[in-house]
Every structure is written in C-alpha cells, then in structure tokens.
Amino acid sequence: MTLATIKNLIDGARASRTAVRLGRIACTLALASFSILAVSLNGHATEKAPSLVVNAARIIGEEARTRIVMDFNEEPEFEVHYLDAPARIVVDFPAVGFSFPTKDLAPTGLFSDIRFGSMGEGSARLVLTAKKPVQVAIAETKVEDEGKVFRFVLDTEIATKQKFADLLKNQNWQALAPATTASVTPDIVQKSSRQSDFMIAVDAGHGGIDAGAKGGVTGTDEKVITLTFAKQLADRLNQIPGIKAFLTRDDDVFLALSERVTLARQQNANLFISIHADTLKQKGIRGATVYTISDRASDRMAQDLAERENLSDQIAGVAVQNAQPEVADILLDLTRRETQAFSVTLAENIVKSFEGQVGLINNPHRYAGFQVLRAHDVPSVLLELGFLSNPDDEKLLLDEKWRAKVADTLAVAVTRYRAQALANGG
C-alpha cells in the first residue's frame, strides 16, 4: 500500500464526518453502560476520568507499512520507544481516557497484537507488537477541524534486523521491570518477630493496559472482576481477629508481575492469593481451580494458562530480565522448598472448603510455572474463580451474592490454614 493510497483512505474518512460522529455517540453510550456495570461490580463509582481523551482511532496498512491514527481532544505529549523479544513499539502518553471501541485498533498489517490502557497514575501506554523488525517513520500530532481535534499519526514500516538493533541500542530509555523478588535477600526483607497480625496479600490479576480475558456474553474484562472480588475478599478477611488483608492494587492500574510479589514481601505477607478468571477454548469447562508453583506443569491446561499469565509484562511493554539469579545458599533453597510445601497446604485447604459449596473443575489443585507465585518465602496460590468463556461461570462471576459466598469459603480455608501454621510454630 502506498502513501497515496493511505492518504486517500484517510481523506475518505474525513468526508464521512457524520458517520464518525454517530460512531462516537454509539461509543459514548457503550462506555456509559460499561461504567454502570463497573459501579455495580465495585460498589462505588470509578475515579475521575482524565481530561485527555482519545475519541476515535483507526488502523490501516499492510505487511510493509501500517498507519495508526488517534483523535485526541487536546494536544498530547508522547514518547516513542522500542523493545525486543518480540519487536515492539511503545508509545507513552500522560493519563488518557480511551473512548473508542477496542475493535477500532484490531491488529492488522505489521502488527500481531495491539494493547492500550493505563500504566498507573498519570500515565498511559500504547504497545504495538510487530510480526517482524519495525521502525517509526512518522510520529506527529496535527490540528484538525478548526482546533477541535488533535490527530496523532504514527506511520510504521518494516526495518532490517540491524536497523532495529540500532534503534534499541541508541534510544535513551529502558523499560525494565522492578527488581525481581528473587534478588531480594532474606537479610534485606525479613519477617518481623514482633508482627502480631497474620498478613495476607490479595492480588487482583491484570489491570490497566492488561485487561486480561473478556466475558463471552457481557464482554466484561477480567481485570474488573478480579479487582471487585479482591476487594470483597480483603474486606471479609479483615473481619477475622488476628488477620489483616491488603490489596496489591486497589484501582485500575498495571503492576508488573515482580511488583506484585515485591509488594507482598514488603508488607511481610504470610500468604499471597492471586485472583483470576480466565478463558478456555473449551467453553463447556467451568468451575474454580487452585494453582501452586512448580517448574513442571501438572497438565497441558495448567501449562497454557501459566504461559498466558506470564505474558502480562510483555503485553504492557515491560522489558523482562529472563535470567534468574543463582540460589545464594542452601538456606535460601530450603526456604523455597518449605514455602512450596506451605503453598500446597493452603491450596488443599481451599479445595476442601470449596467442596459442596463452590463449583470446582476436575482435579482442582493444579500446578505450573507462574511467575507471580515465585516469592521464595511467601506461600502463594493463584485462584481461578471460574472461566469467563463459560456463560454459567460468567453469570456467577458477576453475581455479588455468589462472590460473597466464595469470599466466605476462602475465609474458612485461610482460618484453618492459619491455625495449622501457628500449631506448627508459625
């Protein structure tokens, strides 16, 4: 596709302003209905929307050259960066309200995956995963419609491997994930002997730019369901004397996998519970599953799920250091083994509490190499509440009374686990 062809396509879109405006109205109505759903799930209104808003977006192009256009209500500041393994273009903005249908930026042309969303307070990000080495030819904002629209244009094109390597090397930017918990030694972060409360980290999976799975019936994002339930669970656990629960995230922000575990260790957590609600190709499968960490997966489904969950950092445009530090000494290795045993005990308690109360998948305790469960000294489980790919599970996940029941059964499991741990010396 030539630049002339691309220009003709965009000029044609300008000629259809009425259709665009009608599309914006429809999008606004859709967002309003989603906001109502979010309020009903969370029990309160979401945070104030950013003043900078993208009202429309589109993507056109083919395998050699692809253009992305985003219409802002104000002129945006932006920075363009590159990441490899896989090749990605990352565009950072201030806080942005993305008020257009996700399908308007469906991957095409050079890109196999496109994500956009919040990266935390005051920032947002667009991540473009490319099929091959890529470079930005044009990145600029133009004022249109008599100053009412600020059109951000990103022209991308294929590049040689050497050119892409040079772009990576010469950029003055690194998107490194926070230090992994494995690099934090026991003498830096220690359990306090004076700690009286039994601390529990409740981790709402996904968030911000990483929306997670999507409901097949309602289209509800997994990140909304996990945060809603995490708040319910923390509130329920905090009603138990001697237990204090806290959230790794309490709003719609992105956290790197290592950040989640680091936050738990900084708070001297005795337990770490990560909440999820995934999807499967087999829509008939339903029920809760409890996962613990293992270098070898219990089955193919567990392995596939771990691989998908471990992509969270990549989706958000975070460069991950894959090299794992060596075990410092035999004491650290023994701590890790003991922690894994405690994690299994916690999983078994959850399954026991769920039986006859909450639907479970066949063989409900499974295991795989989940990065978010890698703290060497905090017993950790990943709880799949159910599957958004199953209509019956999706209906339950959106039911406040059902979620309250699950929180109650988890409270029973945690109370039983705590009693066992204290009986064994803490």
mmCIF file of N, CA and C in Angstrom, residues 254-323:
data_model
loop_
_atom_site.group_PDB
_atom_site.id
_atom_site.type_symbol
_atom_site.label_atom_id
_atom_site.label_comp_id
_atom_site.label_asym_id
_atom_site.label_seq_id
_atom_site.Cartn_x
_atom_site.Cartn_y
_atom_site.Cartn_z
ATOM 1 N N PHE A 254 -1.762 -0.898 36.114
ATOM 2 C CA PHE A 254 -0.929 -2.040 35.746
ATOM 3 C C PHE A 254 0.172 -2.222 36.780
ATOM 4 N N LEU A 255 0.401 -3.475 37.160
ATOM 5 C CA LEU A 255 1.529 -3.846 38.009
ATOM 6 C C LEU A 255 2.301 -4.960 37.322
ATOM 7 N N ALA A 256 3.608 -4.814 37.245
ATOM 8 C CA ALA A 256 4.428 -5.908 36.730
ATOM 9 C C ALA A 256 4.319 -7.096 37.685
ATOM 10 N N LEU A 257 4.547 -8.286 37.163
ATOM 11 C CA LEU A 257 4.428 -9.491 37.989
ATOM 12 C C LEU A 257 5.352 -9.432 39.202
ATOM 13 N N SER A 258 6.577 -8.971 38.999
ATOM 14 C CA SER A 258 7.520 -8.897 40.117
ATOM 15 C C SER A 258 7.114 -7.819 41.124
ATOM 16 N N GLU A 259 6.458 -6.752 40.644
ATOM 17 C CA GLU A 259 5.974 -5.727 41.570
ATOM 18 C C GLU A 259 4.968 -6.310 42.552
ATOM 19 N N ARG A 260 4.074 -7.161 42.051
ATOM 20 C CA ARG A 260 3.027 -7.732 42.889
ATOM 21 C C ARG A 260 3.632 -8.518 44.058
ATOM 22 N N VAL A 261 4.626 -9.324 43.732
ATOM 23 C CA VAL A 261 5.242 -10.152 44.771
ATOM 24 C C VAL A 261 6.102 -9.302 45.706
ATOM 25 N N THR A 262 6.787 -8.316 45.144
ATOM 26 C CA THR A 262 7.600 -7.428 45.976
ATOM 27 C C THR A 262 6.740 -6.680 46.987
ATOM 28 N N LEU A 263 5.564 -6.209 46.554
ATOM 29 C CA LEU A 263 4.651 -5.518 47.466
ATOM 30 C C LEU A 263 4.233 -6.434 48.614
ATOM 31 N N ALA A 264 3.994 -7.708 48.294
ATOM 32 C CA ALA A 264 3.614 -8.666 49.332
ATOM 33 C C ALA A 264 4.748 -8.851 50.337
ATOM 34 N N ARG A 265 5.960 -8.975 49.843
ATOM 35 C CA ARG A 265 7.101 -9.212 50.738
ATOM 36 C C ARG A 265 7.420 -7.980 51.567
ATOM 37 N N GLN A 266 7.223 -6.789 50.978
ATOM 38 C CA GLN A 266 7.485 -5.560 51.733
ATOM 39 C C GLN A 266 6.531 -5.411 52.920
ATOM 40 N N GLN A 267 5.330 -5.979 52.774
ATOM 41 C CA GLN A 267 4.348 -5.922 53.854
ATOM 42 C C GLN A 267 4.429 -7.149 54.773
ATOM 43 N N ASN A 268 5.507 -7.937 54.604
ATOM 44 C CA ASN A 268 5.710 -9.131 55.437
ATOM 45 C C ASN A 268 4.515 -10.078 55.369
ATOM 46 N N ALA A 269 4.019 -10.300 54.158
ATOM 47 C CA ALA A 269 2.847 -11.156 53.977
ATOM 48 C C ALA A 269 3.138 -12.588 54.402
ATOM 49 N N ASN A 270 2.161 -13.191 55.077
ATOM 50 C CA ASN A 270 2.228 -14.610 55.412
ATOM 51 C C ASN A 270 1.626 -15.472 54.323
ATOM 52 N N LEU A 271 0.747 -14.874 53.518
ATOM 53 C CA LEU A 271 0.120 -15.565 52.390
ATOM 54 C C LEU A 271 -0.039 -14.593 51.225
ATOM 55 N N PHE A 272 -0.040 -15.147 50.015
ATOM 56 C CA PHE A 272 -0.270 -14.369 48.796
ATOM 57 C C PHE A 272 -1.312 -15.116 47.969
ATOM 58 N N ILE A 273 -2.440 -14.449 47.697
ATOM 59 C CA ILE A 273 -3.526 -15.063 46.931
ATOM 60 C C ILE A 273 -3.788 -14.208 45.697
ATOM 61 N N SER A 274 -3.505 -14.739 44.518
ATOM 62 C CA SER A 274 -3.701 -14.012 43.267
ATOM 63 C C SER A 274 -5.012 -14.463 42.621
ATOM 64 N N ILE A 275 -5.872 -13.503 42.292
ATOM 65 C CA ILE A 275 -7.224 -13.781 41.807
ATOM 66 C C ILE A 275 -7.297 -13.621 40.294
ATOM 67 N N HIS A 276 -7.914 -14.625 39.626
ATOM 68 C CA HIS A 276 -8.050 -14.589 38.162
ATOM 69 C C HIS A 276 -9.389 -15.195 37.733
ATOM 70 N N ALA A 277 -9.731 -14.956 36.471
ATOM 71 C CA ALA A 277 -10.941 -15.547 35.870
ATOM 72 C C ALA A 277 -10.686 -15.629 34.372
ATOM 73 N N ASP A 278 -10.060 -16.686 33.933
ATOM 74 C CA ASP A 278 -9.528 -16.799 32.577
ATOM 75 C C ASP A 278 -10.577 -17.286 31.584
ATOM 76 N N THR A 279 -10.134 -17.552 30.373
ATOM 77 C CA THR A 279 -10.975 -18.163 29.340
ATOM 78 C C THR A 279 -10.282 -19.403 28.783
ATOM 79 N N LEU A 280 -11.083 -20.307 28.261
ATOM 80 C CA LEU A 280 -10.580 -21.515 27.609
ATOM 81 C C LEU A 280 -11.267 -21.673 26.258
ATOM 82 N N LYS A 281 -10.610 -22.373 25.357
ATOM 83 C CA LYS A 281 -11.241 -22.679 24.076
ATOM 84 C C LYS A 281 -12.430 -23.614 24.270
ATOM 85 N N GLN A 282 -12.320 -24.503 25.267
ATOM 86 C CA GLN A 282 -13.415 -25.432 25.558
ATOM 87 C C GLN A 282 -14.429 -24.735 26.459
ATOM 88 N N LYS A 283 -15.472 -24.195 25.859
ATOM 89 C CA LYS A 283 -16.443 -23.376 26.596
ATOM 90 C C LYS A 283 -17.254 -24.180 27.607
ATOM 91 N N GLY A 284 -17.249 -25.507 27.489
ATOM 92 C CA GLY A 284 -18.016 -26.320 28.419
ATOM 93 C C GLY A 284 -17.348 -26.497 29.768
ATOM 94 N N ILE A 285 -16.046 -26.218 29.865
ATOM 95 C CA ILE A 285 -15.326 -26.385 31.126
ATOM 96 C C ILE A 285 -15.639 -25.217 32.053
ATOM 97 N N ARG A 286 -15.966 -25.531 33.308
ATOM 98 C CA ARG A 286 -16.286 -24.493 34.277
ATOM 99 C C ARG A 286 -15.855 -24.923 35.671
ATOM 100 N N GLY A 287 -15.857 -23.968 36.603
ATOM 101 C CA GLY A 287 -15.505 -24.258 37.985
ATOM 102 C C GLY A 287 -14.193 -23.619 38.405
ATOM 103 N N ALA A 288 -13.965 -23.559 39.704
ATOM 104 C CA ALA A 288 -12.767 -22.941 40.268
ATOM 105 C C ALA A 288 -11.582 -23.897 40.222
ATOM 106 N N THR A 289 -10.378 -23.321 40.156
ATOM 107 C CA THR A 289 -9.132 -24.077 40.155
ATOM 108 C C THR A 289 -8.127 -23.360 41.044
ATOM 109 N N VAL A 290 -7.334 -24.116 41.798
ATOM 110 C CA VAL A 290 -6.286 -23.534 42.633
ATOM 111 C C VAL A 290 -4.936 -24.011 42.115
ATOM 112 N N TYR A 291 -4.049 -23.048 41.833
ATOM 113 C CA TYR A 291 -2.735 -23.379 41.282
ATOM 114 C C TYR A 291 -1.628 -23.034 42.272
ATOM 115 N N THR A 292 -0.628 -23.905 42.342
ATOM 116 C CA THR A 292 0.604 -23.619 43.066
ATOM 117 C C THR A 292 1.762 -23.697 42.076
ATOM 118 N N ILE A 293 2.917 -23.244 42.499
ATOM 119 C CA ILE A 293 4.040 -23.159 41.576
ATOM 120 C C ILE A 293 4.782 -24.492 41.469
ATOM 121 N N SER A 294 5.258 -24.756 40.276
ATOM 122 C CA SER A 294 6.103 -25.918 40.019
ATOM 123 C C SER A 294 6.830 -25.680 38.701
ATOM 124 N N ASP A 295 8.077 -26.129 38.635
ATOM 125 C CA ASP A 295 8.813 -25.998 37.380
ATOM 126 C C ASP A 295 8.226 -26.888 36.292
ATOM 127 N N ARG A 296 7.500 -27.908 36.707
ATOM 128 C CA ARG A 296 6.875 -28.825 35.749
ATOM 129 C C ARG A 296 5.364 -28.757 35.929
ATOM 130 N N ALA A 297 4.645 -28.471 34.852
ATOM 131 C CA ALA A 297 3.193 -28.300 34.933
ATOM 132 C C ALA A 297 2.494 -29.633 35.162
ATOM 133 N N SER A 298 1.365 -29.566 35.877
ATOM 134 C CA SER A 298 0.597 -30.776 36.151
ATOM 135 C C SER A 298 -0.092 -31.311 34.906
ATOM 136 N N ASP A 299 -0.400 -30.431 33.944
ATOM 137 C CA ASP A 299 -1.109 -30.834 32.733
ATOM 138 C C ASP A 299 -0.984 -29.722 31.703
ATOM 139 N N ARG A 300 -1.477 -30.019 30.516
ATOM 140 C CA ARG A 300 -1.351 -29.060 29.415
ATOM 141 C C ARG A 300 -2.139 -27.773 29.686
ATOM 142 N N MET A 301 -3.319 -27.893 30.264
ATOM 143 C CA MET A 301 -4.139 -26.717 30.534
ATOM 144 C C MET A 301 -3.431 -25.779 31.511
ATOM 145 N N ALA A 302 -2.815 -26.353 32.553
ATOM 146 C CA ALA A 302 -2.082 -25.552 33.527
ATOM 147 C C ALA A 302 -0.892 -24.864 32.877
ATOM 148 N N GLN A 303 -0.201 -25.579 32.013
ATOM 149 C CA GLN A 303 0.957 -25.001 31.327
ATOM 150 C C GLN A 303 0.548 -23.852 30.426
ATOM 151 N N ASP A 304 -0.539 -24.044 29.659
ATOM 152 C CA ASP A 304 -1.016 -22.995 28.758
ATOM 153 C C ASP A 304 -1.439 -21.759 29.541
ATOM 154 N N LEU A 305 -2.127 -21.979 30.648
ATOM 155 C CA LEU A 305 -2.575 -20.856 31.461
ATOM 156 C C LEU A 305 -1.383 -20.083 32.019
ATOM 157 N N ALA A 306 -0.385 -20.793 32.536
ATOM 158 C CA ALA A 306 0.796 -20.126 33.083
ATOM 159 C C ALA A 306 1.509 -19.313 32.012
ATOM 160 N N GLU A 307 1.612 -19.866 30.809
ATOM 161 C CA GLU A 307 2.260 -19.138 29.720
ATOM 162 C C GLU A 307 1.513 -17.855 29.393
ATOM 163 N N ARG A 308 0.174 -17.919 29.393
ATOM 164 C CA ARG A 308 -0.613 -16.715 29.109
ATOM 165 C C ARG A 308 -0.467 -15.685 30.221
ATOM 166 N N GLU A 309 -0.555 -16.133 31.475
ATOM 167 C CA GLU A 309 -0.446 -15.198 32.587
ATOM 168 C C GLU A 309 0.949 -14.578 32.668
ATOM 169 N N ASN A 310 1.965 -15.333 32.298
ATOM 170 C CA ASN A 310 3.333 -14.820 32.352
ATOM 171 C C ASN A 310 3.624 -13.799 31.261
ATOM 172 N N LEU A 311 2.704 -13.635 30.296
ATOM 173 C CA LEU A 311 2.868 -12.644 29.233
ATOM 174 C C LEU A 311 2.425 -11.253 29.665
ATOM 175 N N SER A 312 1.933 -11.108 30.889
ATOM 176 C CA SER A 312 1.386 -9.826 31.335
ATOM 177 C C SER A 312 2.375 -8.679 31.151
ATOM 178 N N ASP A 313 3.632 -8.867 31.551
ATOM 179 C CA ASP A 313 4.623 -7.800 31.421
ATOM 180 C C ASP A 313 4.870 -7.451 29.954
ATOM 181 N N GLN A 314 4.947 -8.477 29.109
ATOM 182 C CA GLN A 314 5.182 -8.252 27.693
ATOM 183 C C GLN A 314 4.039 -7.458 27.074
ATOM 184 N N ILE A 315 2.798 -7.786 27.446
ATOM 185 C CA ILE A 315 1.625 -7.079 26.931
ATOM 186 C C ILE A 315 1.714 -5.594 27.247
ATOM 187 N N ALA A 316 2.218 -5.270 28.423
ATOM 188 C CA ALA A 316 2.275 -3.879 28.861
ATOM 189 C C ALA A 316 3.528 -3.155 28.395
ATOM 190 N N GLY A 317 4.372 -3.820 27.625
ATOM 191 C CA GLY A 317 5.579 -3.177 27.125
ATOM 192 C C GLY A 317 6.661 -3.045 28.160
ATOM 193 N N VAL A 318 6.778 -4.037 29.031
ATOM 194 C CA VAL A 318 7.821 -4.049 30.053
ATOM 195 C C VAL A 318 8.906 -5.026 29.630
ATOM 196 N N ALA A 319 10.131 -4.572 29.651
ATOM 197 C CA ALA A 319 11.251 -5.455 29.320
ATOM 198 C C ALA A 319 11.551 -6.322 30.535
ATOM 199 N N VAL A 320 11.533 -7.625 30.335
ATOM 200 C CA VAL A 320 11.725 -8.553 31.449
ATOM 201 C C VAL A 320 13.102 -9.185 31.357
ATOM 202 N N GLN A 321 13.825 -9.190 32.465
ATOM 203 C CA GLN A 321 15.121 -9.860 32.523
ATOM 204 C C GLN A 321 14.877 -11.326 32.840
ATOM 205 N N ASN A 322 15.133 -12.174 31.859
ATOM 206 C CA ASN A 322 14.797 -13.588 31.997
ATOM 207 C C ASN A 322 15.778 -14.358 32.874
ATOM 208 N N ALA A 323 16.981 -13.849 32.988
ATOM 209 C CA ALA A 323 17.989 -14.583 33.762
ATOM 210 C C ALA A 323 17.605 -14.631 35.225
#
